[in-house]
Amino acid sequence: MIRISTSPFDPGRELSVFEKNAGDAGAVVSFLGRVRGEETETVVTVLYLEHYPGVTERMLGELETEARGRWAIDEPLIIHRVGDLKPGEPIVFVCVSARHRRDAFEAADFLMDYLKTKALFWKKEITSDGERWIEPRMQDYSDVARWNERDKDS
Amino acid sequence: MARILFFGRLADLAGGRERELHVGDSVRNLRELVDLIAKGDDTLGAALREKSVQTIINERISSGDAISDSDEIAFLPPVSGG
Protein backbone atom coordinates (compact mmCIF):
# COMPACT_ATOMS: atom_id res chain seq x y z
CA MET A 1 0.00 0.00 0.00
CA ILE A 2 1.25 3.47 -0.90
CA ARG A 3 0.28 6.57 0.99
CA ILE A 4 1.56 10.07 0.32
CA SER A 5 0.52 12.31 3.15
CA THR A 6 0.36 16.08 3.43
CA SER A 7 -0.19 15.83 7.20
CA PRO A 8 1.85 14.21 10.00
CA PHE A 9 1.34 10.50 10.69
CA ASP A 10 1.87 8.35 13.77
CA PRO A 11 4.35 5.54 12.96
CA GLY A 12 3.47 3.65 16.14
CA ARG A 13 -0.19 3.48 15.21
CA GLU A 14 0.60 2.61 11.58
CA LEU A 15 2.89 -0.23 12.66
CA SER A 16 0.25 -1.54 15.02
CA VAL A 17 -2.37 -1.65 12.24
CA PHE A 18 0.14 -3.20 9.80
CA GLU A 19 1.08 -5.85 12.33
CA LYS A 20 -2.55 -6.73 13.01
CA ASN A 21 -3.09 -7.21 9.26
CA ALA A 22 0.09 -9.27 8.84
CA GLY A 23 -1.78 -12.51 9.48
CA ASP A 24 0.53 -15.34 10.47
CA ALA A 25 3.69 -13.81 8.93
CA GLY A 26 6.73 -14.79 11.00
CA ALA A 27 8.54 -11.47 10.55
CA VAL A 28 7.69 -7.77 10.41
CA VAL A 29 10.41 -5.22 9.63
CA SER A 30 9.80 -1.47 9.72
CA PHE A 31 12.01 1.52 8.98
CA LEU A 32 11.23 5.08 10.05
CA GLY A 33 13.06 8.01 8.47
CA ARG A 34 12.92 11.33 10.34
CA VAL A 35 13.96 14.89 9.57
CA ARG A 36 17.48 15.60 10.83
CA GLY A 37 17.83 18.78 12.85
CA GLU A 38 21.36 19.67 11.81
CA GLU A 39 23.28 19.50 8.54
CA THR A 40 26.98 20.47 8.35
CA GLU A 41 27.01 23.45 10.70
CA THR A 42 23.57 24.77 9.83
CA VAL A 43 20.33 24.36 11.72
CA VAL A 44 17.40 23.11 9.69
CA THR A 45 14.17 24.92 10.48
CA VAL A 46 11.91 23.43 7.80
CA LEU A 47 12.22 20.64 5.26
CA TYR A 48 9.88 21.10 2.31
CA LEU A 49 8.99 18.08 0.17
CA GLU A 50 7.10 17.85 -3.09
CA HIS A 51 6.12 15.04 -5.47
CA TYR A 52 4.53 14.49 -8.88
CA PRO A 53 0.94 13.59 -7.92
CA GLY A 54 -0.29 10.45 -9.63
CA VAL A 55 3.05 9.58 -11.19
CA THR A 56 4.99 9.24 -7.92
CA GLU A 57 2.30 6.93 -6.54
CA ARG A 58 2.18 4.80 -9.68
CA MET A 59 5.96 4.35 -9.73
CA LEU A 60 6.01 3.40 -6.05
CA GLY A 61 3.35 0.79 -6.83
CA GLU A 62 5.66 -0.62 -9.51
CA LEU A 63 8.49 -0.63 -6.96
CA GLU A 64 6.38 -2.65 -4.52
CA THR A 65 5.59 -5.11 -7.29
CA GLU A 66 9.30 -5.46 -8.05
CA ALA A 67 10.11 -6.09 -4.38
CA ARG A 68 7.45 -8.78 -4.23
CA GLY A 69 9.00 -10.42 -7.28
CA ARG A 70 12.43 -10.52 -5.63
CA TRP A 71 11.51 -11.63 -2.10
CA ALA A 72 8.80 -13.77 -0.55
CA ILE A 73 7.04 -10.88 1.18
CA ASP A 74 3.46 -9.70 1.63
CA GLU A 75 2.24 -6.36 0.32
CA PRO A 76 4.49 -3.70 1.90
CA LEU A 77 3.35 -0.39 3.37
CA ILE A 78 5.06 2.81 2.24
CA ILE A 79 4.07 6.14 3.78
CA HIS A 80 5.86 9.27 2.57
CA ARG A 81 5.30 12.83 3.73
CA VAL A 82 5.13 15.88 1.52
CA GLY A 83 4.73 19.55 2.46
CA ASP A 84 6.51 21.37 5.29
CA LEU A 85 8.21 19.20 7.93
CA LYS A 86 10.02 20.08 11.14
CA PRO A 87 13.12 18.39 12.60
CA GLY A 88 12.25 15.12 14.32
CA GLU A 89 9.07 14.59 12.28
CA PRO A 90 8.63 11.29 10.43
CA ILE A 91 9.26 11.61 6.66
CA VAL A 92 9.10 8.04 5.47
CA PHE A 93 7.86 4.77 6.91
CA VAL A 94 8.31 1.36 5.34
CA CYS A 95 6.80 -1.86 6.72
CA VAL A 96 7.38 -5.32 5.29
CA SER A 97 6.01 -8.62 6.53
CA ALA A 98 7.22 -12.03 5.42
CA ARG A 99 7.32 -15.63 6.47
CA HIS A 100 11.02 -15.28 7.33
CA ARG A 101 13.07 -12.33 8.58
CA ARG A 102 15.77 -12.23 5.87
CA ASP A 103 13.23 -11.51 3.12
CA ALA A 104 11.61 -8.79 5.23
CA PHE A 105 14.96 -7.12 6.12
CA GLU A 106 16.27 -7.16 2.56
CA ALA A 107 13.03 -5.97 0.95
CA ALA A 108 12.78 -3.05 3.41
CA ASP A 109 16.43 -2.12 2.69
CA PHE A 110 15.77 -2.32 -1.06
CA LEU A 111 12.62 -0.18 -0.84
CA MET A 112 14.46 2.50 1.16
CA ASP A 113 17.42 2.63 -1.25
CA TYR A 114 14.99 3.18 -4.11
CA LEU A 115 12.98 5.75 -2.19
CA LYS A 116 16.18 7.77 -1.62
CA THR A 117 17.39 7.79 -5.21
CA LYS A 118 14.62 6.94 -7.70
CA ALA A 119 11.24 7.85 -6.27
CA LEU A 120 9.86 11.17 -7.52
CA PHE A 121 10.28 13.40 -4.49
CA TRP A 122 12.21 16.63 -4.17
CA LYS A 123 13.22 18.21 -0.89
CA LYS A 124 14.36 21.66 0.04
CA GLU A 125 16.15 22.46 3.26
CA ILE A 126 15.34 25.79 4.82
CA THR A 127 18.06 26.67 7.30
CA SER A 128 19.34 29.60 9.31
CA ASP A 129 21.61 30.34 6.30
CA GLY A 130 18.96 30.26 3.58
CA GLU A 131 17.50 27.46 1.50
CA ARG A 132 18.80 24.79 -0.86
CA TRP A 133 17.44 21.85 -2.82
CA ILE A 134 18.90 18.51 -1.76
CA GLU A 135 20.33 15.90 -4.10
CA PRO A 136 21.24 12.32 -3.18
CA ARG A 137 24.75 11.71 -1.81
CA MET A 138 27.19 9.44 -3.64
CA GLN A 139 26.61 6.97 -0.83
CA ASP A 140 22.90 6.84 -1.71
CA TYR A 141 23.72 5.99 -5.32
CA SER A 142 26.18 3.25 -4.35
CA ASP A 143 23.61 1.86 -1.90
CA VAL A 144 21.03 1.46 -4.64
CA ALA A 145 23.60 0.05 -7.09
CA ARG A 146 24.10 -2.93 -4.77
CA TRP A 147 20.79 -4.39 -5.93
CA ASN A 148 21.88 -4.36 -9.58
CA GLU A 149 25.23 -5.94 -8.68
CA ARG A 150 23.30 -8.72 -7.10
CA ASP A 151 21.29 -9.25 -10.31
CA LYS A 152 24.53 -9.71 -12.24
CA ASP A 153 25.80 -12.27 -9.74
CA SER A 154 22.71 -14.43 -9.87
CA MET B 1 -2.02 24.20 -25.16
CA ALA B 2 0.74 21.99 -23.81
CA ARG B 3 1.06 21.79 -20.04
CA ILE B 4 4.62 22.19 -18.77
CA LEU B 5 5.48 21.11 -15.23
CA PHE B 6 8.61 22.04 -13.29
CA PHE B 7 9.73 20.36 -10.08
CA GLY B 8 12.26 21.13 -7.36
CA ARG B 9 14.79 23.84 -8.16
CA LEU B 10 13.46 24.06 -11.73
CA ALA B 11 10.15 25.38 -10.37
CA ASP B 12 12.05 28.08 -8.46
CA LEU B 13 13.96 29.05 -11.62
CA ALA B 14 10.79 29.04 -13.75
CA GLY B 15 8.97 31.17 -11.18
CA GLY B 16 6.18 28.60 -10.90
CA ARG B 17 5.37 24.94 -10.95
CA GLU B 18 3.23 24.95 -14.06
CA ARG B 19 2.82 26.86 -17.28
CA GLU B 20 0.70 26.53 -20.38
CA LEU B 21 2.44 26.97 -23.68
CA HIS B 22 1.17 27.04 -27.20
CA VAL B 23 3.24 24.49 -29.06
CA GLY B 24 3.00 25.35 -32.73
CA ASP B 25 4.43 23.67 -35.80
CA SER B 26 7.89 24.92 -34.93
CA VAL B 27 8.08 22.63 -31.90
CA ARG B 28 8.11 18.93 -32.71
CA ASN B 29 10.39 17.48 -30.05
CA LEU B 30 11.81 18.07 -26.59
CA ARG B 31 14.88 19.92 -27.79
CA GLU B 32 12.73 22.42 -29.68
CA LEU B 33 10.44 22.79 -26.68
CA VAL B 34 13.41 23.64 -24.44
CA ASP B 35 14.62 26.13 -27.07
CA LEU B 36 11.19 27.80 -26.96
CA ILE B 37 11.12 27.95 -23.14
CA ALA B 38 14.72 29.24 -23.11
CA LYS B 39 13.85 32.23 -25.28
CA GLY B 40 14.32 35.21 -23.00
CA ASP B 41 15.34 33.01 -20.08
CA ASP B 42 18.87 31.70 -20.55
CA THR B 43 19.20 30.57 -16.94
CA LEU B 44 16.13 28.34 -17.08
CA GLY B 45 17.14 27.11 -20.54
CA ALA B 46 20.58 26.07 -19.29
CA ALA B 47 19.06 24.35 -16.25
CA LEU B 48 16.61 22.37 -18.41
CA ARG B 49 19.45 21.23 -20.69
CA GLU B 50 21.50 19.76 -17.84
CA LYS B 51 22.17 16.04 -18.30
CA SER B 52 20.76 15.23 -14.86
CA VAL B 53 17.32 16.58 -15.82
CA GLN B 54 14.81 13.87 -16.75
CA THR B 55 11.62 14.44 -18.70
CA ILE B 56 8.30 12.67 -18.52
CA ILE B 57 5.76 13.11 -21.30
CA ASN B 58 2.13 12.36 -20.46
CA GLU B 59 3.18 10.68 -17.22
CA ARG B 60 5.36 8.03 -18.94
CA ILE B 61 9.14 7.93 -18.68
CA SER B 62 10.02 6.11 -21.89
CA SER B 63 7.73 8.06 -24.14
CA GLY B 64 10.12 9.19 -26.88
CA ASP B 65 10.56 12.89 -27.39
CA ALA B 66 7.85 13.92 -29.86
CA ILE B 67 5.74 16.81 -28.54
CA SER B 68 2.27 17.98 -29.49
CA ASP B 69 -0.03 20.72 -28.26
CA SER B 70 -2.09 18.40 -26.04
CA ASP B 71 0.85 16.95 -24.11
CA GLU B 72 1.88 17.29 -20.48
CA ILE B 73 5.66 17.60 -20.25
CA ALA B 74 7.36 17.40 -16.85
CA PHE B 75 10.97 18.46 -16.21
CA LEU B 76 12.51 16.65 -13.24
CA PRO B 77 15.80 17.55 -11.53
CA PRO B 78 17.59 14.81 -9.53
CA VAL B 79 15.18 13.37 -6.98
CA SER B 80 15.71 13.31 -3.22
CA GLY B 81 13.17 11.30 -1.27
CA GLY B 82 13.24 9.52 2.06
Short mmCIF file of N, CA, C and O in Angstrom, two decimals, chain A residues 48-52 55 58-59 80 91-92 115-124 131 133-136 141, chain B residues 5-12 17 52 54 56 58-61 72-82:
data_model
loop_
_atom_site.label_atom_id
_atom_site.label_comp_id
_atom_site.label_asym_id
_atom_site.label_seq_id
_atom_site.Cartn_x
_atom_site.Cartn_y
_atom_site.Cartn_z
N TYR A 48 11.05 21.08 3.19
CA TYR A 48 9.88 21.10 2.31
C TYR A 48 10.01 19.98 1.28
O TYR A 48 11.06 19.83 0.67
N LEU A 49 8.96 19.19 1.13
CA LEU A 49 8.99 18.08 0.17
C LEU A 49 7.86 18.18 -0.83
O LEU A 49 6.72 18.51 -0.46
N GLU A 50 8.18 17.90 -2.09
CA GLU A 50 7.10 17.85 -3.09
C GLU A 50 7.21 16.58 -3.93
O GLU A 50 8.25 15.91 -3.93
N HIS A 51 6.12 16.23 -4.61
CA HIS A 51 6.12 15.04 -5.47
C HIS A 51 5.34 15.33 -6.74
O HIS A 51 4.84 16.45 -6.93
N TYR A 52 5.27 14.35 -7.61
CA TYR A 52 4.53 14.49 -8.88
C TYR A 52 3.25 13.67 -8.71
O TYR A 52 3.24 12.45 -8.92
N VAL A 55 1.91 10.29 -10.61
CA VAL A 55 3.05 9.58 -11.19
C VAL A 55 3.93 8.97 -10.09
O VAL A 55 4.35 7.82 -10.17
N ARG A 58 2.17 5.93 -8.75
CA ARG A 58 2.18 4.80 -9.68
C ARG A 58 3.56 4.12 -9.70
O ARG A 58 3.67 2.89 -9.68
N MET A 59 4.62 4.93 -9.70
CA MET A 59 5.96 4.35 -9.73
C MET A 59 6.30 3.62 -8.44
O MET A 59 7.00 2.61 -8.45
N HIS A 80 4.87 8.22 2.81
CA HIS A 80 5.86 9.27 2.57
C HIS A 80 5.20 10.62 2.74
O HIS A 80 4.14 10.86 2.20
N ILE A 91 9.40 11.34 8.10
CA ILE A 91 9.26 11.61 6.66
C ILE A 91 8.77 10.38 5.93
O ILE A 91 7.90 10.46 5.08
N VAL A 92 9.39 9.24 6.25
CA VAL A 92 9.10 8.04 5.47
C VAL A 92 9.00 6.85 6.41
O VAL A 92 9.72 6.77 7.41
N LEU A 115 13.68 4.52 -2.59
CA LEU A 115 12.98 5.75 -2.19
C LEU A 115 13.95 6.94 -2.14
O LEU A 115 13.59 8.07 -2.46
N LYS A 116 15.21 6.68 -1.74
CA LYS A 116 16.18 7.77 -1.62
C LYS A 116 16.69 8.27 -2.97
O LYS A 116 17.14 9.41 -3.07
N THR A 117 16.69 7.41 -3.97
CA THR A 117 17.39 7.79 -5.21
C THR A 117 16.54 7.77 -6.48
O THR A 117 16.94 8.34 -7.49
N LYS A 118 15.40 7.08 -6.46
CA LYS A 118 14.62 6.94 -7.70
C LYS A 118 13.19 7.47 -7.59
O LYS A 118 12.60 7.84 -8.61
N ALA A 119 12.63 7.43 -6.40
CA ALA A 119 11.24 7.85 -6.27
C ALA A 119 11.13 9.35 -6.53
O ALA A 119 12.04 10.12 -6.23
N LEU A 120 10.00 9.78 -7.10
CA LEU A 120 9.86 11.17 -7.52
C LEU A 120 9.44 12.07 -6.35
O LEU A 120 8.27 12.39 -6.17
N PHE A 121 10.45 12.41 -5.56
CA PHE A 121 10.28 13.40 -4.49
C PHE A 121 11.44 14.39 -4.59
O PHE A 121 12.54 14.02 -5.00
N TRP A 122 11.16 15.62 -4.21
CA TRP A 122 12.21 16.63 -4.17
C TRP A 122 12.12 17.33 -2.82
O TRP A 122 11.03 17.67 -2.37
N LYS A 123 13.29 17.54 -2.20
CA LYS A 123 13.22 18.21 -0.89
C LYS A 123 14.15 19.40 -0.81
O LYS A 123 15.25 19.40 -1.34
N LYS A 124 13.63 20.40 -0.13
CA LYS A 124 14.36 21.66 0.04
C LYS A 124 14.55 21.89 1.53
O LYS A 124 13.60 21.81 2.31
N GLU A 131 18.12 28.72 1.90
CA GLU A 131 17.50 27.46 1.50
C GLU A 131 18.23 26.81 0.34
O GLU A 131 18.87 27.50 -0.46
N TRP A 133 18.02 23.14 -2.43
CA TRP A 133 17.44 21.85 -2.82
C TRP A 133 18.48 20.76 -2.59
O TRP A 133 19.66 20.94 -2.86
N ILE A 134 18.01 19.62 -2.10
CA ILE A 134 18.90 18.51 -1.76
C ILE A 134 18.99 17.54 -2.92
O ILE A 134 17.99 17.28 -3.59
N GLU A 135 20.18 17.00 -3.14
CA GLU A 135 20.33 15.90 -4.10
C GLU A 135 20.94 14.71 -3.37
O GLU A 135 21.61 14.89 -2.35
N PRO A 136 20.70 13.49 -3.87
CA PRO A 136 21.24 12.32 -3.18
C PRO A 136 22.76 12.40 -3.05
O PRO A 136 23.43 13.00 -3.89
N TYR A 141 23.68 6.63 -4.00
CA TYR A 141 23.72 5.99 -5.32
C TYR A 141 24.42 4.63 -5.25
O TYR A 141 24.02 3.68 -5.90
N LEU B 5 5.33 21.18 -16.68
CA LEU B 5 5.48 21.11 -15.23
C LEU B 5 6.96 21.17 -14.84
O LEU B 5 7.80 20.54 -15.49
N PHE B 6 7.24 21.95 -13.81
CA PHE B 6 8.61 22.04 -13.29
C PHE B 6 8.62 21.59 -11.85
O PHE B 6 7.73 21.94 -11.08
N PHE B 7 9.63 20.82 -11.46
CA PHE B 7 9.73 20.36 -10.08
C PHE B 7 11.04 20.82 -9.45
O PHE B 7 12.00 21.14 -10.15
N GLY B 8 11.05 20.82 -8.11
CA GLY B 8 12.26 21.13 -7.36
C GLY B 8 12.82 22.49 -7.74
O GLY B 8 12.08 23.46 -7.94
N ARG B 9 14.15 22.54 -7.89
CA ARG B 9 14.79 23.84 -8.16
C ARG B 9 14.37 24.42 -9.50
O ARG B 9 14.45 25.63 -9.72
N LEU B 10 13.91 23.55 -10.43
CA LEU B 10 13.46 24.06 -11.73
C LEU B 10 12.21 24.93 -11.57
O LEU B 10 12.02 25.90 -12.31
N ALA B 11 11.35 24.57 -10.62
CA ALA B 11 10.15 25.38 -10.37
C ALA B 11 10.55 26.76 -9.84
O ALA B 11 9.96 27.77 -10.21
N ASP B 12 11.56 26.79 -8.97
CA ASP B 12 12.05 28.08 -8.46
C ASP B 12 12.58 28.94 -9.61
O ASP B 12 12.30 30.13 -9.70
N ARG B 17 5.32 26.39 -10.79
CA ARG B 17 5.37 24.94 -10.95
C ARG B 17 4.78 24.49 -12.29
O ARG B 17 5.00 23.39 -12.74
N SER B 52 21.42 15.89 -15.99
CA SER B 52 20.76 15.23 -14.86
C SER B 52 19.24 15.44 -14.88
O SER B 52 18.53 14.83 -14.08
N GLN B 54 15.61 14.88 -16.05
CA GLN B 54 14.81 13.87 -16.75
C GLN B 54 13.51 14.52 -17.23
O GLN B 54 13.04 15.49 -16.64
N ILE B 56 9.39 13.63 -18.43
CA ILE B 56 8.30 12.67 -18.52
C ILE B 56 7.22 13.31 -19.39
O ILE B 56 6.79 14.44 -19.12
N ASN B 58 3.42 13.00 -20.75
CA ASN B 58 2.13 12.36 -20.46
C ASN B 58 2.26 11.24 -19.42
O ASN B 58 1.70 10.15 -19.57
N GLU B 59 3.04 11.55 -18.40
CA GLU B 59 3.18 10.68 -17.22
C GLU B 59 3.91 9.37 -17.49
O GLU B 59 3.87 8.45 -16.69
N ARG B 60 4.61 9.26 -18.64
CA ARG B 60 5.36 8.03 -18.94
C ARG B 60 6.83 8.40 -19.15
O ARG B 60 7.13 9.34 -19.89
N ILE B 61 7.73 7.59 -18.57
CA ILE B 61 9.14 7.93 -18.68
C ILE B 61 9.70 7.62 -20.07
O ILE B 61 10.31 8.47 -20.70
N GLU B 72 1.37 16.79 -21.76
CA GLU B 72 1.88 17.29 -20.48
C GLU B 72 3.35 16.89 -20.41
O GLU B 72 3.68 15.71 -20.51
N ILE B 73 4.22 17.88 -20.28
CA ILE B 73 5.66 17.60 -20.25
C ILE B 73 6.21 18.04 -18.89
O ILE B 73 6.07 19.19 -18.50
N ALA B 74 6.82 17.09 -18.18
CA ALA B 74 7.36 17.40 -16.85
C ALA B 74 8.88 17.37 -16.89
O ALA B 74 9.48 16.45 -17.45
N PHE B 75 9.50 18.40 -16.32
CA PHE B 75 10.97 18.46 -16.21
C PHE B 75 11.36 18.15 -14.77
O PHE B 75 10.91 18.85 -13.85
N LEU B 76 12.19 17.13 -14.58
CA LEU B 76 12.51 16.65 -13.24
C LEU B 76 14.00 16.75 -12.94
O LEU B 76 14.80 16.09 -13.59
N PRO B 77 14.39 17.55 -11.96
CA PRO B 77 15.80 17.55 -11.53
C PRO B 77 16.06 16.28 -10.71
O PRO B 77 15.12 15.52 -10.45
N PRO B 78 17.32 16.01 -10.32
CA PRO B 78 17.59 14.81 -9.53
C PRO B 78 16.68 14.74 -8.30
O PRO B 78 16.47 15.74 -7.62
N VAL B 79 16.16 13.54 -8.06
CA VAL B 79 15.18 13.37 -6.98
C VAL B 79 15.88 13.26 -5.62
O VAL B 79 17.08 12.97 -5.56
N SER B 80 15.14 13.47 -4.56
CA SER B 80 15.71 13.31 -3.22
C SER B 80 14.60 12.98 -2.23
O SER B 80 14.09 13.85 -1.55
N GLY B 81 14.22 11.71 -2.20
CA GLY B 81 13.17 11.30 -1.27
C GLY B 81 13.75 10.75 0.03
O GLY B 81 14.95 10.78 0.25
N GLY B 82 12.87 10.26 0.85
CA GLY B 82 13.24 9.52 2.06
C GLY B 82 13.82 10.37 3.16
O GLY B 82 14.19 11.49 3.00
#
